[in-house]
Amino acid sequence: MKFDTPATANPIDQLKVVGQPVNRIDGLRKTTGTAPYAYERHDVAPDAAYGFVVGSAIARGTIRRIDLDRARRAPGVLAIVTAQSAGKLGQGKMNTAPLLAGPQVDHYHQAVALVVAETFEQARAAAQLVRVDYDRQPGNYDLAAGKDSAKKPKDINGDAPDTAVGDFAGAFAAAPVQVDATYTTPDQSHAMMEPHATIAAWKGDQLTVWTSNQMIAWGQGELAKTLGIPKEKVRLVSPFIGGGFGGKLFLRADALLAALGARAAKRPVKVALQRPLMMNNTTHRPATIQRVRIGADAQGTILAIGHECWSGDLPGGQADGAVDQTRRLYAGANRMTATRLAELHLPEGNAMRAPGEATGHMALEVAMDELAEKLRMDPVELRIRNDTQVVPDTTGEKGGGDKQGEGKRPEKRFSQRQLVECLRLGAERFGWNARNPLPAQRREGRWWIGLGVASAYRGAPVMKSGARVRLDGEGRILVETDMTDIGTGTYTIIAQTAAEMMGVPLSRVAVRLGDSDFPVSAGSGGQWGAASSTSGVYAACVKLREAVASKLGLDPATARFADGQVSAGGRSAALADAARDGELKAEDTIEFGVLEKETQQSTFGAHFVEVGVDAFTAEVRVRRMLAVCAAGRILNPKSARSQVIGAMTMGVGGALMEELAVDTRLGFFANHDLAGYEVPVHADIPHQEVVFLDETDPRASPMKAKGVGELGICGVSAAIANAVYNATGVRVRDYPVTLDKLIDGMPRTAA
């Protein structure tokens, strides 16, 4: 099915099942411990051996020699895999560095060996006996030190790295009110609950991996390419994923090493990356240095806005897209964005929930707060004054002009944009009018109290997505697609879609996900998963409806499906009757066309936060949080709320505690476990309120829906930083906002 004209009235609009706050249909399995996560699959390979990964002890250099003699003689050892024993391996295009090092080492904790043994304890003990001699080479590990040598990347997320509209430099210099500030964000880890884990088994030349992977088709293709075997010889199965946040988008070392270990040991092998290995072995959100300049007139109209970002990655890696939202969020006739990438020899920087926008908001939305203060203007009103229904940066597409005035494109409007409504409703619901614009004015006991706000923007991309739908003789519906559920409620919203389309209760629908034997879906990433995958199911159901109506002798164009019955032209029949002679099935793929090119499809929101800052210790406590979101039709308000509050919680972590500490001498993240890498816990999170605007976007998808799970993190950290400033008068521009950065500037207080 091609989606190239705006959606009109369709069966989803009935909203009998879709749009309802349905409990997650997979919830019982998860809460009772029966959901089959990758490492816990005892049913598929009860005789699996265990693999333990040996990570590089240097950040950059070569392996001179690996001594495996003692490890081979250790009890229970079945095989040891190294780059030398594995033979020639390919490299997928989505991995910056090889997943198995040798002889070259590209980053700290890059896998150098896998020890396979009968038990996990035996594999772990034997791995300690592996001796590796290295030739260490110097590397670049400090973004600030490498900033001046950073280069322009070829693109950021498919867009041009630099954009220019009008005369930014001249307009900024002439602006009566100016903000020119530099902000930094640290490296951050996905720190998901479930580690990267895989069970691999060979049957002849056919490989099956039960793994934790967000993008099944990508993983299947990358694993096949790395092993040098045909794609059809690899099957990936990933029905349940215990958190990904982008860290499981791409093939990682656990899957490759499990496959190599199983081949070497001639039996199934299971591998889970040890928690202390994960932060350096896998990807992370890269650190940024961002300079934001905004010039405005005395009334608060933005005359010039510029955003520059520096980040770092391994040679051949990607830049952080922190300037993305600045190209689209606020009006301003004179504009500039620029991105530079430094060569660092730290582990690979890559996607983490709302890559680019999450870090970009942390700078832009604080700069807007600083501008409002200079203008003596309410920060909400400043944002509203600079709203636009037209994309303000008209050179942001790949291949657009990088020089002033070049490459200007025709005006492009947003398909839906309710940022102003989000801000106004949020301000009313949060009691924003009670905020004192002067900092350090409100005190409750030992706490200084402050309020902060930030806008939220996240693109709403869509991806081609397929599904297969089956109807049996009992009137039951089975949906099959390789789409994954990373805790996002995919099982439930796909079941809701099929139930609505086929006119059956939710209890009559079963969903099977995460298997490369199923039709290729959009996968879970980039906030495109929900709208795209449900649209694929919609397309398959349209075909199945046509087949059912024809089988029953009814007009497919007018047939109505409801309550397990199909009606048309005054006749009615049971849905199950269409499959009395055998199962009916239909398969289709939604393909998105010109609509996403004609208009800018995005999601918008507003975050409001209240904090308390201890007058004596400068410790920060978040007291209240509100998010107002405009993200098309909300397919399941309950699961969507869960997505947003989870994102808000990650935003608290980004604002106040999360930071991978870089050892700039030896090139690794020093706090590479959950004891040293701090994330929010229940006690850190107060009441969170989420409001969804009543919105449908016919240009987004047949479902008239968009993703929402990444919108929820955009702007949260900035709203917290702004609230801390309102509470204390201390402006922290280097995240995280920790007490050591506050305490010297805290307001004077009586002991």
XYZ file of C-alpha atoms in Angstrom, residues 136-499:
364
model
C 49.885 0.740 22.964
C 49.520 3.703 20.612
C 48.684 7.283 21.610
C 45.141 8.448 21.037
C 42.824 11.447 21.281
C 40.417 11.168 24.199
C 39.507 14.749 25.101
C 36.802 16.521 23.095
C 37.773 19.964 24.395
C 41.384 19.395 23.351
C 40.346 18.130 19.934
C 37.731 20.810 19.258
C 39.953 23.086 17.150
C 40.956 20.249 14.818
C 37.377 19.037 14.292
C 36.165 18.805 10.697
C 32.891 19.235 8.904
C 31.168 15.811 8.554
C 29.529 14.801 5.297
C 26.058 15.041 6.865
C 24.095 14.838 10.085
C 21.204 12.389 9.952
C 21.038 12.809 6.174
C 20.900 16.617 6.305
C 23.627 19.097 5.449
C 26.052 19.664 8.335
C 25.906 23.453 7.936
C 23.031 25.739 7.037
C 22.737 29.478 6.516
C 19.790 31.775 5.860
C 20.140 35.526 5.543
C 22.975 37.382 7.253
C 23.377 35.827 10.690
C 26.628 37.579 11.633
C 25.369 41.039 10.689
C 21.952 40.601 12.270
C 23.398 39.216 15.494
C 25.927 42.038 15.795
C 23.175 44.614 15.317
C 20.636 42.985 17.664
C 19.916 45.147 20.740
C 19.610 42.069 23.002
C 22.073 39.214 22.689
C 22.872 35.846 24.219
C 26.176 34.194 23.398
C 26.846 31.163 25.579
C 28.622 27.823 25.421
C 27.127 24.681 26.919
C 28.559 21.200 27.348
C 26.921 17.810 27.676
C 28.872 14.715 28.743
C 29.083 11.244 27.280
C 26.103 9.187 28.453
C 25.308 5.479 28.546
C 22.077 3.737 27.571
C 22.405 1.718 30.814
C 19.414 -0.434 29.903
C 18.306 -3.081 32.378
C 18.855 -6.052 30.069
C 22.440 -6.384 28.842
C 23.249 -7.150 25.228
C 22.616 -10.890 25.084
C 22.409 -13.672 22.501
C 22.023 -17.429 22.159
C 23.382 -18.750 18.857
C 22.904 -22.187 17.326
C 24.012 -23.658 14.003
C 22.107 -26.385 12.163
C 24.351 -27.218 9.259
C 25.002 -23.891 7.560
C 21.864 -22.305 8.977
C 22.395 -19.930 11.919
C 19.685 -18.944 14.388
C 20.300 -16.276 17.016
C 17.904 -15.471 19.818
C 19.044 -11.997 20.673
C 18.131 -8.596 22.057
C 17.963 -6.343 19.007
C 15.698 -3.434 18.089
C 15.998 -3.722 14.301
C 15.641 -7.309 13.123
C 16.277 -6.838 9.397
C 19.293 -4.625 10.036
C 20.738 -7.142 12.492
C 20.142 -10.082 10.183
C 21.862 -8.362 7.270
C 24.789 -7.085 9.314
C 25.434 -10.463 10.959
C 25.335 -12.238 7.616
C 27.698 -9.704 6.076
C 30.135 -9.953 8.993
C 30.166 -13.762 8.861
C 30.349 -13.791 5.062
C 27.260 -15.957 4.588
C 24.005 -15.367 2.663
C 21.384 -13.351 4.509
C 18.813 -16.124 4.118
C 21.094 -18.394 6.157
C 20.632 -16.199 9.245
C 17.520 -16.048 11.393
C 17.165 -13.456 14.159
C 14.562 -13.914 16.887
C 13.916 -11.132 19.400
C 10.366 -11.208 20.790
C 11.146 -9.358 24.039
C 13.779 -6.709 24.724
C 14.562 -5.400 28.176
C 15.387 -1.858 27.131
C 17.330 -0.516 24.204
C 17.151 3.294 23.922
C 19.096 3.016 20.637
C 21.881 0.907 22.119
C 20.505 -2.212 20.424
C 19.751 -0.718 17.021
C 22.803 -2.299 15.467
C 24.671 -5.594 15.571
C 26.889 -5.756 18.626
C 29.650 -8.073 19.826
C 27.392 -10.447 21.781
C 25.609 -11.686 18.646
C 28.738 -12.052 16.547
C 30.735 -13.755 19.303
C 27.892 -16.133 20.164
C 27.722 -17.187 16.510
C 31.488 -17.653 16.290
C 31.580 -19.443 19.636
C 28.790 -21.819 18.628
C 30.617 -22.642 15.416
C 33.867 -23.277 17.270
C 32.298 -25.330 20.087
C 29.908 -27.155 17.736
C 26.974 -26.542 20.066
C 24.738 -23.633 21.020
C 26.417 -20.828 22.943
C 24.927 -18.026 24.985
C 26.700 -14.731 25.549
C 25.709 -11.724 27.632
C 28.021 -8.758 27.732
C 29.180 -8.356 31.296
C 27.831 -5.141 32.785
C 31.335 -3.664 33.395
C 32.063 -4.201 29.689
C 28.916 -2.586 28.303
C 29.747 1.101 28.650
C 32.996 0.827 26.678
C 32.250 -2.130 24.424
C 28.972 -0.808 23.013
C 27.786 2.595 21.792
C 26.994 5.672 23.859
C 25.618 9.199 23.504
C 28.628 11.350 22.614
C 29.640 14.442 24.540
C 29.044 17.826 22.934
C 30.297 21.385 23.115
C 27.621 23.776 21.873
C 27.700 27.487 21.258
C 24.312 29.182 20.929
C 23.893 32.793 19.859
C 20.510 34.502 19.761
C 19.854 38.147 18.967
C 16.450 39.753 19.504
C 14.777 43.128 19.446
C 13.433 44.751 22.577
C 10.030 43.134 22.060
C 11.527 39.626 22.018
C 11.364 38.916 18.295
C 14.360 36.804 17.293
C 16.430 38.562 14.647
C 19.342 36.114 14.506
C 19.853 32.597 15.791
C 22.967 30.473 15.479
C 23.850 27.071 16.882
C 27.227 25.344 16.561
C 28.014 21.869 17.850
C 31.246 19.928 18.296
C 31.243 16.207 19.086
C 33.709 13.369 18.625
C 33.816 9.817 17.367
C 36.102 7.115 16.043
C 37.498 7.579 12.529
C 34.598 7.078 10.124
C 32.024 7.790 12.824
C 29.117 10.213 12.974
C 28.539 13.637 14.471
C 25.866 14.405 17.037
C 22.919 16.223 15.467
C 22.421 18.713 18.293
C 21.539 21.536 15.891
C 18.522 19.686 14.439
C 15.780 21.282 16.531
C 17.271 24.766 16.136
C 16.632 24.546 12.410
C 12.905 24.100 12.968
C 11.794 25.243 16.410
C 11.756 29.070 16.360
C 11.316 31.753 13.743
C 14.139 34.131 12.849
C 15.053 35.658 9.508
C 18.817 35.308 9.897
C 20.061 31.844 10.838
C 23.110 29.647 11.006
C 23.870 26.116 12.176
C 27.199 24.324 11.992
C 28.412 20.879 13.031
C 31.985 19.725 13.478
C 33.327 16.253 14.268
C 36.565 15.597 16.134
C 38.456 12.334 15.804
C 38.435 10.613 19.193
C 39.538 7.109 20.073
C 36.869 6.530 22.672
C 34.196 3.862 22.112
C 31.717 4.523 19.315
C 29.277 7.378 19.739
C 25.869 6.670 18.250
C 22.115 6.814 18.691
C 20.603 7.212 22.143
C 16.983 8.220 22.729
C 16.306 11.315 20.593
C 19.890 11.486 19.287
C 20.778 15.085 18.526
C 17.617 16.717 19.782
C 18.069 15.481 23.357
C 21.477 17.179 23.624
C 20.517 20.136 21.442
C 17.567 21.089 23.634
C 19.883 21.059 26.654
C 21.653 24.074 25.146
C 19.028 25.868 23.042
C 16.308 25.890 25.686
C 18.628 27.268 28.361
C 19.776 29.953 25.921
C 16.118 30.887 25.379
C 15.717 31.196 29.138
C 18.785 33.441 29.304
C 17.360 35.580 26.498
C 14.040 35.914 28.320
C 15.854 37.099 31.421
C 17.780 39.742 29.486
C 14.528 40.895 27.891
C 12.735 40.849 31.269
C 10.128 38.771 29.479
C 8.251 35.670 30.540
C 10.037 32.606 29.054
C 6.742 31.072 27.926
C 5.722 34.265 26.133
C 9.131 34.541 24.457
C 8.700 31.077 22.957
C 5.147 31.830 21.849
C 6.209 35.115 20.237
C 8.696 33.279 18.042
C 6.422 30.475 16.920
C 6.178 29.685 13.221
C 4.003 27.463 11.036
C 6.685 27.456 8.341
C 10.023 25.655 8.619
C 12.377 28.601 9.216
C 15.577 26.931 8.010
C 15.105 26.389 4.287
C 18.570 25.060 3.495
C 18.654 22.177 5.923
C 18.204 19.357 3.445
C 21.134 17.246 2.286
C 22.670 18.956 -0.694
C 21.248 22.340 0.306
C 23.380 25.425 0.220
C 25.939 25.918 2.940
C 26.664 29.513 2.008
C 24.422 32.444 2.709
C 21.602 32.653 0.216
C 22.475 29.421 -1.597
C 20.258 26.393 -1.923
C 17.126 28.104 -0.630
C 14.091 25.877 -0.988
C 10.418 26.735 -1.392
C 8.452 27.415 1.761
C 7.668 24.227 3.676
C 4.897 24.121 6.238
C 4.493 21.826 9.211
C 1.788 19.194 8.741
C 0.696 19.900 12.329
C 2.261 22.275 14.842
C 0.619 22.996 18.190
C 3.627 24.211 20.157
C 1.810 27.335 21.320
C -1.126 25.271 22.547
C 1.257 22.999 24.471
C 2.942 25.964 26.138
C -0.281 27.750 27.056
C -2.055 24.672 28.380
C 1.040 23.620 30.292
C 1.447 27.027 31.882
C -2.177 26.998 32.998
C -2.071 23.441 34.368
C 1.246 23.960 36.152
C 0.398 27.265 37.801
C 3.162 29.083 35.926
C 1.719 32.494 36.753
C 2.830 31.992 40.362
C 6.493 31.889 39.306
C 8.616 34.800 40.489
C 10.788 35.845 37.524
C 13.559 36.947 39.867
C 15.754 34.059 41.018
C 16.271 33.014 44.640
C 13.024 34.589 45.857
C 11.023 31.611 47.098
C 12.080 29.693 50.176
C 10.296 26.824 51.951
C 12.194 25.717 55.037
C 15.639 24.654 53.922
C 14.668 24.564 50.234
C 14.988 27.235 47.570
C 12.128 26.634 45.102
C 12.216 27.341 41.374
C 10.155 26.721 38.238
C 11.494 26.055 34.748
C 10.091 25.546 31.258
C 11.333 24.277 27.920
C 9.825 23.602 24.534
C 10.058 20.126 23.053
C 10.593 19.211 19.412
C 11.233 15.850 17.790
C 10.953 14.881 14.151
C 8.277 12.343 13.215
C 9.886 10.240 10.493
C 8.153 7.212 8.998
C 9.618 4.017 7.612
C 8.424 1.366 5.195
C 6.833 -1.386 7.274
C 5.242 -4.751 6.539
C 2.997 -7.269 8.274
C 1.118 -10.520 7.688
C -2.375 -11.091 9.086
C -4.134 -14.456 9.356
C -7.789 -15.372 10.005
C -8.681 -18.872 11.205
C -11.967 -20.761 11.264
C -12.687 -19.687 14.831
C -12.603 -16.016 13.880
C -9.236 -15.400 15.518
C -6.685 -12.999 14.090
C -2.928 -13.574 14.143
C -0.527 -10.754 13.262
C 3.085 -11.467 12.319
C 5.754 -8.828 11.767
C 9.442 -8.524 12.636
C 8.651 -5.335 14.568
C 10.077 -5.368 18.090
C 8.765 -4.383 21.515
C 11.461 -2.688 23.588
C 9.082 -1.994 26.440
C 7.090 0.443 24.324
C 3.783 -1.460 24.181
C 4.131 -2.594 20.565
C 2.284 -5.852 21.155
C -0.704 -3.946 22.452
C -1.037 -1.190 19.856
C -0.573 -3.667 17.001
C -3.274 -5.871 18.501
C -5.516 -2.821 18.907
C -4.981 -1.930 15.245
C -5.891 -5.406 14.009
C -8.906 -5.635 16.331
